[in-house]
Coordinates of C-alpha atoms in Angstrom, one line a residue:
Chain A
X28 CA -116.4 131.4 70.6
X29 CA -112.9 130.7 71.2
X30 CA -111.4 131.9 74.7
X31 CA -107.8 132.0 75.2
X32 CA -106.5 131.8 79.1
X33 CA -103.7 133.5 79.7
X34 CA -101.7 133.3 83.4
X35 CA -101.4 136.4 85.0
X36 CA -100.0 135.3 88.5
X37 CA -98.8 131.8 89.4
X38 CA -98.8 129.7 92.3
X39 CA -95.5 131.4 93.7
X40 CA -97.1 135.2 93.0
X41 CA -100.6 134.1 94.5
X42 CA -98.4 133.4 97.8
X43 CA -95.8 136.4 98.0
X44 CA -98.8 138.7 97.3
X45 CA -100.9 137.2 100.6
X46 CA -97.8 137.3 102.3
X47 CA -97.5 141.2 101.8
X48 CA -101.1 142.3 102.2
X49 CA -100.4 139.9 105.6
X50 CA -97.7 142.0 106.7
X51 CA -99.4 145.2 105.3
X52 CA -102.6 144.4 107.5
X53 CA -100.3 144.1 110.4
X54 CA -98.8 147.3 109.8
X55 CA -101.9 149.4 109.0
X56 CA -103.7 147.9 112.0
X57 CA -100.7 147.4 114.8
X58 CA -101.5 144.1 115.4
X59 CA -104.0 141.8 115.6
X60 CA -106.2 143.6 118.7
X61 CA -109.8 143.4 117.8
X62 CA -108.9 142.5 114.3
X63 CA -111.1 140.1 112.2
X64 CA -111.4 138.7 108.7
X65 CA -114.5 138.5 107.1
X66 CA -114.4 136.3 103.2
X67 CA -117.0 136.8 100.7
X68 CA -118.3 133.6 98.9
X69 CA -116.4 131.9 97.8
X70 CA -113.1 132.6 96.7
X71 CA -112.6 135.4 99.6
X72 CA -113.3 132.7 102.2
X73 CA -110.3 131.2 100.8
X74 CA -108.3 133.9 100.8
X75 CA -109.5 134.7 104.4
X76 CA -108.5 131.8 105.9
X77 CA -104.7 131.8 104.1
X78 CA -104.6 135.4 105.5
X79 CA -105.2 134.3 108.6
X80 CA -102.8 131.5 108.7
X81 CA -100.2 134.3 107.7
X82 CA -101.0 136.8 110.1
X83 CA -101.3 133.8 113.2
X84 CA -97.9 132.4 112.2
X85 CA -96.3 136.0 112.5
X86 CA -98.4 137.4 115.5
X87 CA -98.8 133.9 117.6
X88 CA -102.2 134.3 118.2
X89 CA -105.5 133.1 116.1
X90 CA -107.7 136.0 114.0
X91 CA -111.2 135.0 114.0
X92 CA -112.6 134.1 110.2
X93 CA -116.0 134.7 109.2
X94 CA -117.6 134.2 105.9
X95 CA -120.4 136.0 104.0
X96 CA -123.2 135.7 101.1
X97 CA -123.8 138.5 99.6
X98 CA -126.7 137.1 97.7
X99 CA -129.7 138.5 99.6
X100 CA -128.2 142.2 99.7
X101 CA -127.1 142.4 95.7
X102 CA -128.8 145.5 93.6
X103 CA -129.8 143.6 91.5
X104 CA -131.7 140.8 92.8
X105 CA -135.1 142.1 91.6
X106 CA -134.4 141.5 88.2
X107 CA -133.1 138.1 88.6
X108 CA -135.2 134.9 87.5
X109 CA -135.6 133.0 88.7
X110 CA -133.9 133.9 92.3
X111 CA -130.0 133.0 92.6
X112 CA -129.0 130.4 95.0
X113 CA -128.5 131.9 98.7
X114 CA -125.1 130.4 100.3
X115 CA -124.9 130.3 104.0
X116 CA -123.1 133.4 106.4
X117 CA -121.3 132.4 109.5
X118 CA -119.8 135.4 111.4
X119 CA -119.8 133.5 114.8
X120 CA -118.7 136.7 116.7
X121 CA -120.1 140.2 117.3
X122 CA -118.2 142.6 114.8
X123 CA -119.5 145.6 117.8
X124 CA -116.0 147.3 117.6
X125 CA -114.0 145.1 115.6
X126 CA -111.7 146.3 113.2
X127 CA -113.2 144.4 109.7
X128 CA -111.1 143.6 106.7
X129 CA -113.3 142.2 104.4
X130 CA -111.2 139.9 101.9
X131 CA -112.2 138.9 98.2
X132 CA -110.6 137.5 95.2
X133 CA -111.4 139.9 92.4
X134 CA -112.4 143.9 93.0
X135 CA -114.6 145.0 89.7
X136 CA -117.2 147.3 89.8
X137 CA -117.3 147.2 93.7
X138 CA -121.3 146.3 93.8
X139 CA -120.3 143.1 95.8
X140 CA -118.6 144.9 98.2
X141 CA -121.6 147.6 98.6
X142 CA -123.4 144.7 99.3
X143 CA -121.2 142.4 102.0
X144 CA -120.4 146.3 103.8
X145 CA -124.6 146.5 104.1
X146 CA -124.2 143.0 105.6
X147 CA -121.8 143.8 107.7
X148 CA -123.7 146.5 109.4
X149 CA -126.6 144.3 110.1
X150 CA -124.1 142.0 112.1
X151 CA -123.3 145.2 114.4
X152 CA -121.5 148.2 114.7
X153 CA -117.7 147.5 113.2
X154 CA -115.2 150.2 114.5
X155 CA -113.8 150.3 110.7
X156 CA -113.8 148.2 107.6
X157 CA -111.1 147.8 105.6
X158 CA -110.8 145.8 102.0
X159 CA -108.1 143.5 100.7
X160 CA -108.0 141.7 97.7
X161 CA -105.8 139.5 95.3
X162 CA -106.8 141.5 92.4
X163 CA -108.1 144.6 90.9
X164 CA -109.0 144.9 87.6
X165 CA -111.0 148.3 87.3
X166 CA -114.1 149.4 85.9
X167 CA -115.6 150.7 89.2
X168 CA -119.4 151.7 88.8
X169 CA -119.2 153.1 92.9
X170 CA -116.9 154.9 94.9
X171 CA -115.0 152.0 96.6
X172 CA -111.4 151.5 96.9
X173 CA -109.4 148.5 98.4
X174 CA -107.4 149.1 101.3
X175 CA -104.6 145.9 100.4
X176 CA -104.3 145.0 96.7
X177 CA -102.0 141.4 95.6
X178 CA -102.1 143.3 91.9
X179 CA -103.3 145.8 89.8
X180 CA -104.7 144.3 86.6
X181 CA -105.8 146.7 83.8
X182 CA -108.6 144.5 81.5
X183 CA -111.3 145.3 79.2
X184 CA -114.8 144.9 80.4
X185 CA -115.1 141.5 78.0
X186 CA -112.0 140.0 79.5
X187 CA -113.0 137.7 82.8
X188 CA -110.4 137.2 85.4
X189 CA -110.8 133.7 87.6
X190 CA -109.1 132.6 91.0
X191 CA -108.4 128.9 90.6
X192 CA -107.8 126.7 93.8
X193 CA -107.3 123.5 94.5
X194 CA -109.1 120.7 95.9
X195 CA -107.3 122.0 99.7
X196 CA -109.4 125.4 99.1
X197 CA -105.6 127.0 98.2
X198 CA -105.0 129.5 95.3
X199 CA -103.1 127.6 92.5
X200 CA -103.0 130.6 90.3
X201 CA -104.9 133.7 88.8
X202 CA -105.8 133.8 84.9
X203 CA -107.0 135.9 82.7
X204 CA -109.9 135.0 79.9
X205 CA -110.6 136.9 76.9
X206 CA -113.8 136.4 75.0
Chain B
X24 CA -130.8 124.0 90.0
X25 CA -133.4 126.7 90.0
X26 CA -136.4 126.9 91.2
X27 CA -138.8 127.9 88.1
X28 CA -142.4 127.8 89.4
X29 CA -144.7 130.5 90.2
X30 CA -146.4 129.2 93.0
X31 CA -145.7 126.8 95.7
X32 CA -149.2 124.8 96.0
X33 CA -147.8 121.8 97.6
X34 CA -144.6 119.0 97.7
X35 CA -146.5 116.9 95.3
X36 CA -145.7 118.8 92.3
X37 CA -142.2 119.3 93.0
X38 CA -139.3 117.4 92.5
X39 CA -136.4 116.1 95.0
X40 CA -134.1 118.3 93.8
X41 CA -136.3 121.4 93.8
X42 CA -137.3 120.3 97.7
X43 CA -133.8 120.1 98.4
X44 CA -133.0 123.2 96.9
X45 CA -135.6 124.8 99.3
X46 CA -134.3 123.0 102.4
X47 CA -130.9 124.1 101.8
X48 CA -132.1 128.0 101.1
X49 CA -134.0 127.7 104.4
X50 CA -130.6 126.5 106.1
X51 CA -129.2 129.5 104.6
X52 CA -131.8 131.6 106.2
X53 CA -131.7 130.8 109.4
X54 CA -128.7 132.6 110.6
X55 CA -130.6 135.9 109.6
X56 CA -133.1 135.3 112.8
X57 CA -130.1 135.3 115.3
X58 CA -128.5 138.7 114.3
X59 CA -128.9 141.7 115.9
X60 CA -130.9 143.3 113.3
X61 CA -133.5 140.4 112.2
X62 CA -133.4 141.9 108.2
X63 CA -132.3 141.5 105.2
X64 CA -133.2 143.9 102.2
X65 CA -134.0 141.0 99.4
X66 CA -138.0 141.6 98.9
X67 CA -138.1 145.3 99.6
X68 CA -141.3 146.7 97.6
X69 CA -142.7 143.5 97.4
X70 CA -146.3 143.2 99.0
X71 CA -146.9 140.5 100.9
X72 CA -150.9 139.3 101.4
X73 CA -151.8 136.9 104.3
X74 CA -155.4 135.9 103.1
X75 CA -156.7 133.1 105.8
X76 CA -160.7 132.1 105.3
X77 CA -159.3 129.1 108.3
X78 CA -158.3 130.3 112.0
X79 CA -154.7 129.8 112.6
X80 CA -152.0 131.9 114.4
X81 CA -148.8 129.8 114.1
X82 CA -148.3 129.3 110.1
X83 CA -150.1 133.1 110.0
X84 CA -147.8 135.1 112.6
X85 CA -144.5 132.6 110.7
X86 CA -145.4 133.8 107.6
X87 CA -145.7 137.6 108.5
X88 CA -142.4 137.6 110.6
X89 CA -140.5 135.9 107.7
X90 CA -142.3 138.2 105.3
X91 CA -140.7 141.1 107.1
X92 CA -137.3 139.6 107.9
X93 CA -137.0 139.7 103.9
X94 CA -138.0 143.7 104.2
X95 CA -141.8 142.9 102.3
X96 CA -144.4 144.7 103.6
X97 CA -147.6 142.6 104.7
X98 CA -151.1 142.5 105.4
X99 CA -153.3 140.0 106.5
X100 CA -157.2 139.2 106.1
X101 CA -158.9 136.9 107.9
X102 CA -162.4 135.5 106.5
X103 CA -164.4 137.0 110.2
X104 CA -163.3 140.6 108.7
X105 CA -163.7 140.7 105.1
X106 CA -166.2 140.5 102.7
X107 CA -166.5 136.8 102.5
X108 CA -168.9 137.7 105.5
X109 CA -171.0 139.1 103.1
X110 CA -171.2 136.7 100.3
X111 CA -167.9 137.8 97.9
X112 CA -167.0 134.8 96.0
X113 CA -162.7 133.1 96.1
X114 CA -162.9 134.4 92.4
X115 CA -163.8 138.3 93.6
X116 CA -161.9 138.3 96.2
X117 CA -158.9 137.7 94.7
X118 CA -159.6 140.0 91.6
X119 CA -159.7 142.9 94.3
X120 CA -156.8 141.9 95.8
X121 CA -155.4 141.4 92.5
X122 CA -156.1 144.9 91.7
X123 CA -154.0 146.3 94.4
X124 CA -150.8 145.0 92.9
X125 CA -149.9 142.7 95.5
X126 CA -146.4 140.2 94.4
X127 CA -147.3 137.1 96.6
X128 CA -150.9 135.8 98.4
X129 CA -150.2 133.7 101.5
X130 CA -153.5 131.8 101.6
X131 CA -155.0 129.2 104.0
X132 CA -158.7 127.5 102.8
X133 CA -161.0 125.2 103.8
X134 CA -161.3 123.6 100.3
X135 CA -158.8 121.5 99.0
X136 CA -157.5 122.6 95.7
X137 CA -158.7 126.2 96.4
X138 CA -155.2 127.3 95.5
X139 CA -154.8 125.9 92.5
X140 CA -158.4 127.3 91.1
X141 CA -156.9 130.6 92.2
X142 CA -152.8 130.5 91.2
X143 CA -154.3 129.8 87.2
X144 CA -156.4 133.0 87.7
X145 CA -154.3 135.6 89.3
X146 CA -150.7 136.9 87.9
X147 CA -149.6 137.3 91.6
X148 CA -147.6 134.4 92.9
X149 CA -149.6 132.1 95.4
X150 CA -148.4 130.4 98.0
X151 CA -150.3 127.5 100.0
X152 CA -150.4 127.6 103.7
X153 CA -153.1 124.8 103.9
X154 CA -156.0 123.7 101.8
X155 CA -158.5 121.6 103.5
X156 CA -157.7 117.9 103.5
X157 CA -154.8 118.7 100.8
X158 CA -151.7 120.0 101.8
X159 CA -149.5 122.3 103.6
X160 CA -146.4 122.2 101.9
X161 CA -144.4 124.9 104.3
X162 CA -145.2 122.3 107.3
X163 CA -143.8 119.7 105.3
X164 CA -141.1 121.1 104.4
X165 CA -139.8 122.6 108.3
X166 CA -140.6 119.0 109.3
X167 CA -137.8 117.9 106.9
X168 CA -135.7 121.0 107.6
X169 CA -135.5 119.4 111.7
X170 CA -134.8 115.9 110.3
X171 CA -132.2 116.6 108.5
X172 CA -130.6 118.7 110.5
X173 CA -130.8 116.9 113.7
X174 CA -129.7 113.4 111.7
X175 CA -128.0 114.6 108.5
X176 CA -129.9 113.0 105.9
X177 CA -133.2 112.3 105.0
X178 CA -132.4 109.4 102.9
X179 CA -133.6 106.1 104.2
X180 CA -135.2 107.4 107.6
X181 CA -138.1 105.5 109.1
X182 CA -140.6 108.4 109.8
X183 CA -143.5 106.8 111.7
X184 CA -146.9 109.5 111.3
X185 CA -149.2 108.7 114.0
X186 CA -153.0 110.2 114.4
X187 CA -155.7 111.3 112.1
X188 CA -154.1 110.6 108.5
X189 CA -157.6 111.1 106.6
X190 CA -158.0 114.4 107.6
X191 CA -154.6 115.6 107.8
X192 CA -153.0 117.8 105.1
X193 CA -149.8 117.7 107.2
X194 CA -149.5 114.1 106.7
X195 CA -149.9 114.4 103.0
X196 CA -147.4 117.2 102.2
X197 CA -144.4 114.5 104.5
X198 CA -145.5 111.7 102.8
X199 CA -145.3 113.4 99.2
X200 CA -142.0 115.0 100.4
X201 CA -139.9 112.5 102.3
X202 CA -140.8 109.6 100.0
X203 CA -139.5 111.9 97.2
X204 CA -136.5 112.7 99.9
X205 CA -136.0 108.8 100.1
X206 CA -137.3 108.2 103.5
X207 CA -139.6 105.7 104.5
X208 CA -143.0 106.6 105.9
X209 CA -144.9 104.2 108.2
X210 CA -148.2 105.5 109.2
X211 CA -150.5 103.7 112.0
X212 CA -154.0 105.4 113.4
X213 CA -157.5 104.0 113.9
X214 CA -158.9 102.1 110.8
X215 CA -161.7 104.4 110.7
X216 CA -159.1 107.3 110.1
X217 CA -156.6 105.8 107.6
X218 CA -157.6 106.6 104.0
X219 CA -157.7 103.4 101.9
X220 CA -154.9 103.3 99.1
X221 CA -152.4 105.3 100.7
X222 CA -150.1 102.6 100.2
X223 CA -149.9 103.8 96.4
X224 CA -148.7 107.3 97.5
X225 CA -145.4 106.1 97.2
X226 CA -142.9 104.6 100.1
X227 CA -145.6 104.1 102.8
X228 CA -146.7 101.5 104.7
X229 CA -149.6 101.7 107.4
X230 CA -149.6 99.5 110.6
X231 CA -152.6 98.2 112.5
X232 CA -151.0 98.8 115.4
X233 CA -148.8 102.1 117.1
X234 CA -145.9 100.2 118.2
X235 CA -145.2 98.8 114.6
X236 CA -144.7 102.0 113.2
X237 CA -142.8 103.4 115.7
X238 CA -140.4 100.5 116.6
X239 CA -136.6 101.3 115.2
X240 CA -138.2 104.6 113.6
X241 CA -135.9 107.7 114.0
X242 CA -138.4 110.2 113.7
X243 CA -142.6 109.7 115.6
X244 CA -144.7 112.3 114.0
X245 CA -147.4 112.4 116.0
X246 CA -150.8 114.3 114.6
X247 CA -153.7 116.6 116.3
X248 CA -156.6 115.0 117.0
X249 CA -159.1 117.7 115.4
X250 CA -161.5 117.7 118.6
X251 CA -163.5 119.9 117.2
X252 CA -164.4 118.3 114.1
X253 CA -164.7 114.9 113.5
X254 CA -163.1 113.7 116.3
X255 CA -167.0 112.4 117.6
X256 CA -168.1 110.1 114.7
X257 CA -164.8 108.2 114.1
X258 CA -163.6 107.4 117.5
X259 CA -165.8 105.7 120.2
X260 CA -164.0 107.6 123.1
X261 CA -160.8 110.0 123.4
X262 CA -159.5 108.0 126.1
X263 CA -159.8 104.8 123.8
X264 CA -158.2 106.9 121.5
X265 CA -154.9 108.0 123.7
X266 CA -154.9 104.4 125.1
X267 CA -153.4 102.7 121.5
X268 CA -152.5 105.6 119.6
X269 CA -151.4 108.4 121.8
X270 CA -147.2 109.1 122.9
X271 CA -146.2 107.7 126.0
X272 CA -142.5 107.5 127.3
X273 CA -143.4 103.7 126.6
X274 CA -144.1 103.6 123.3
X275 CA -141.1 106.5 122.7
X276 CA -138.5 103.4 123.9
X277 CA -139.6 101.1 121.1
X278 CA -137.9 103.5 118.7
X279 CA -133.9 104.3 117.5
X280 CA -132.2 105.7 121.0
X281 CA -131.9 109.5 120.0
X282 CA -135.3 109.1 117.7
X283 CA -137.2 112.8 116.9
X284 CA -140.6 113.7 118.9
X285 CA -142.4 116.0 116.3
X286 CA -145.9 117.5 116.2
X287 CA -147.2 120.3 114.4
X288 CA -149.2 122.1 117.3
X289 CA -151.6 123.0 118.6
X290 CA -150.8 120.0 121.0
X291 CA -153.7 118.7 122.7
X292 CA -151.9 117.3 125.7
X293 CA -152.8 113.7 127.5
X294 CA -154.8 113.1 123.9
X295 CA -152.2 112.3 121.0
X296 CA -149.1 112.8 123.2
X297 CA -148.4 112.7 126.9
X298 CA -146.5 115.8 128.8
X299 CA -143.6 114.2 129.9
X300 CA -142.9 113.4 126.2
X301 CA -143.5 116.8 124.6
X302 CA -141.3 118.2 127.1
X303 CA -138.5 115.7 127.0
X304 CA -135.1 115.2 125.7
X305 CA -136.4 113.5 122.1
X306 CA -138.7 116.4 121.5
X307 CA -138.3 118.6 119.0
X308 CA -141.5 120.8 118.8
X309 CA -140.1 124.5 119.6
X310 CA -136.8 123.6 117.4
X311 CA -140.2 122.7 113.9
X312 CA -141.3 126.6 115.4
X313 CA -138.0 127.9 114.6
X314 CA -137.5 126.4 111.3
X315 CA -140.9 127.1 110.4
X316 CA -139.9 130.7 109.6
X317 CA -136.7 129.8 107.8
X318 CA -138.3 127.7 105.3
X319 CA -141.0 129.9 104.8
X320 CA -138.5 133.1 104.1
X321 CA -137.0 130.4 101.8
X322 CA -140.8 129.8 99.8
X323 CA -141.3 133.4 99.4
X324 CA -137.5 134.1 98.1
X325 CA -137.9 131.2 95.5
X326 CA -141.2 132.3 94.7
X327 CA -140.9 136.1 94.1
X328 CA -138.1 135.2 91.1
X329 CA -141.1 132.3 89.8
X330 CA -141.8 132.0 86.3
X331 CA -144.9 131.4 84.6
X332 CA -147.0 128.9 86.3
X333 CA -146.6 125.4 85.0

């Protein structure tokens, strides 16, 4: 089958939408108090980590990063085989009290983020979690909604929307694959 | 790379890449025993079974905790309570079993290839924590989880396995695992307690004397002495026995600055390794106790997605 990749957002747009949700993060939360970033694996722990480059470059100060698998808490893992690979979670701090954004690349039927919010809870009690991510493209299956969106992309389920980075970890550009 | 089998029966059947693959799930896992809440809701309504016919609390009480920390429930049987006191064959046993719809057996046996008679017979997944002189792949595979991730690699380490090689099914799941792994294994012991043609398992040498093996090594392995069984008829005295092949902070010198002090417990201190060793700055015993459970939640994982059996 032949798939045809069209750009949706390039290099530039990739950076002027962190840049916003940085600043929107700010505003929401007044500052950086008790706030920490949380990536899902992988291309969230990316996005984390240029977020919080943003936000330490405006506010002074470092925001901790964490990452997280998701694998082990997905819906669906009882009818996987054999048994998807299980990446590693590092959230070096207590999240008691924190306030969470949780940052990934794509928001789709909003079962990942189910599953990293269950995760979350098993690393303490957070004092709220919010969502950001660098796209949305629809076709929600549970009631979740992202706090910070870098664009709103209306697709058909058969179309596939990818994140690309570089070798650096940074986000070249988004595109957009239809089958 | 997936992991396709059934059953984990031992290191010798599986490849370096399917080893590895386990190793770097059990990394994966091991954050999960430092949370707050020790859990994760992968196996939930999955039945675990703990079925030991051989004493053993260690591998046992590992299993069960990593059992839960994936959210499967668990029971265990021990030989002294069941009806193997009263004559039940393997066979029957595990048909009852069987019929209670369990998803994976644990299982530790006297008999060597017990597990695989069973794994072609049941539909439930089987996983080997011991088989007589045979293997204990779970063992194998935490000693290679604390190698590598005290000295990064596994790949051309000298591993020097002291003790009772003959009757030791740890020694045969490293030896199957690290040469696979590309490590080196030089194994030294009492003649009488050396089983001829190891040399043809793969990357292993065996050394008449203690100190050949363990000069330069980076990791001294050092095995029980099984008092209790044949200890008697193979070795004139245990003090002649401690003399040449047990640990001292002597021998430890003759090996790489830094080198790993492992054992797989029960220690019998004074025997196969002095105190002052098994509590020093090379050993590693309680760190092989931690991993144990990490790479056992990472056996159960793989397993519970397993194929047909091979």
């Amino acid at each position: 089958m032949k798939t045809e990749a069209t750009v949706i957002l390039d290099g530039v747009g990739v950076r002027r939408a962190l840049t916003r949700i940085a600043h929107e993060i700010l505003e929401r939360n007044k500052g950086i108090t008790d706030l920490v970033l949380v990536g899902i694996r992988t291309g969230g722990i990316h996005l984390a980590h240029e977020l919080a480059g943003r936000l330490e470059e405006i506010e002074r100060a470092p925001v901790p990063v964490g990452s997280v698998d998701i694998t082990l808490y997905r819906d669906d893992i009882r009818t996987q085989t054999p048994v998807l690979p299980v990446g590693k979670t590092e959230i070096p701090f207590s999240l008691e009290g924190k306030r969470v954004v949780l940052v990934d690349d794509v928001l789709f039927t909003g079962r990942t983020i189910r599953a990293a919010m269950d995760a979350m809870m098993d690393h303490g009690r957070p004092q709220c979690i919010q969502l950001a991510v660098l796209i949305d493209r629809g076709h929600r299956e549970l009631p979740i909604r992202a706090d910070f969106v870098g664009r709103n992309v209306p697709t058909s389920r058969k179309e596939n929307i990818q994140v690309r980075f570089d070798e650096a970890n940074r986000p070249v550009e988004v595109f957009l694959e239809k089958n | 790379m997936v992991f396709k089998h059934k059953d984990i029966l031992g290191l010798q059947n599986l490849t370096a890449e399917e080893i590895e693959l386990l190793l770097n799930t059990a990394d994966s896992m091991k954050e999960i025993s430092k949370r707050e809440i020790k859990k994760v809701p992968t196996l939930r309504g999955k039945t675990v079974v703990n079925l030991f016919f051989e004493p053993s609390t260690r591998t046992r009480t590992s299993f069960e905790i990593a059992a839960k920390r994936l959210s499967a429930d668990t029971l265990n049987i021990s030989a002294s309570t069941s009806a193997v006191q009263k004559g039940e064959t393997l066979s029957d046993t595990a048909r009852n079993i069987e019929a209670m719809k369990p998803d994976i057996i644990v299982m530790r046996h006297a008999i060597s290839g017990a597990h695989h008679y069973l794994a072609k017979r049941v539909s439930y997944s089987v996983v080997n924590a011991g088989d007589g002189q045979h293997e204990h792949p779970s063992q194998g595979l935490l000693d290679m989880m604390t190698m590598r991730e005290k000295l990064g690699t596994l790949e051309g380490l000298k591993v020097a396995i002291v003790g009772d090689i003959t009757h030791s099914r740890v020694a045969r799941s490293n030896i199957y695992g690290l040469t696979k792994m590309g490590a080196k294994v030089f194994l030294a012991g009492p003649p009488t307690l050396i089983p001829p043609g190891v040399e043809r398992l793969g990357n292993v040498a065996v050394c008449g004397r203690m100190r050949d093996a363990v000069e330069d090594a980076d990791v001294v392995m050092m095995l029980r002495i099984q008092l209790e069984r044949q200890g008697k008829a193979l070795l004139p005295t245990m003090r002649e026995y401690s003399r040449y092949f047990g640990l001292s902070e002597d021998v430890v010198k003759l090996a790489k600055p830094g080198v790993l002090v492992m054992h797989p417990g029960p220690m019998n201190r004074g025997v196969e390794i002095c105190s002052d060793v098994a509590d020093g700055p090379n050993s590693v015993i309680l760190e092989q106790v931690e991993n144990g459970v990490a790479v056992r939640m990472s056996m159960l994982y793989h397993v519970s997605g397993g194929g047909p059996t091979e």
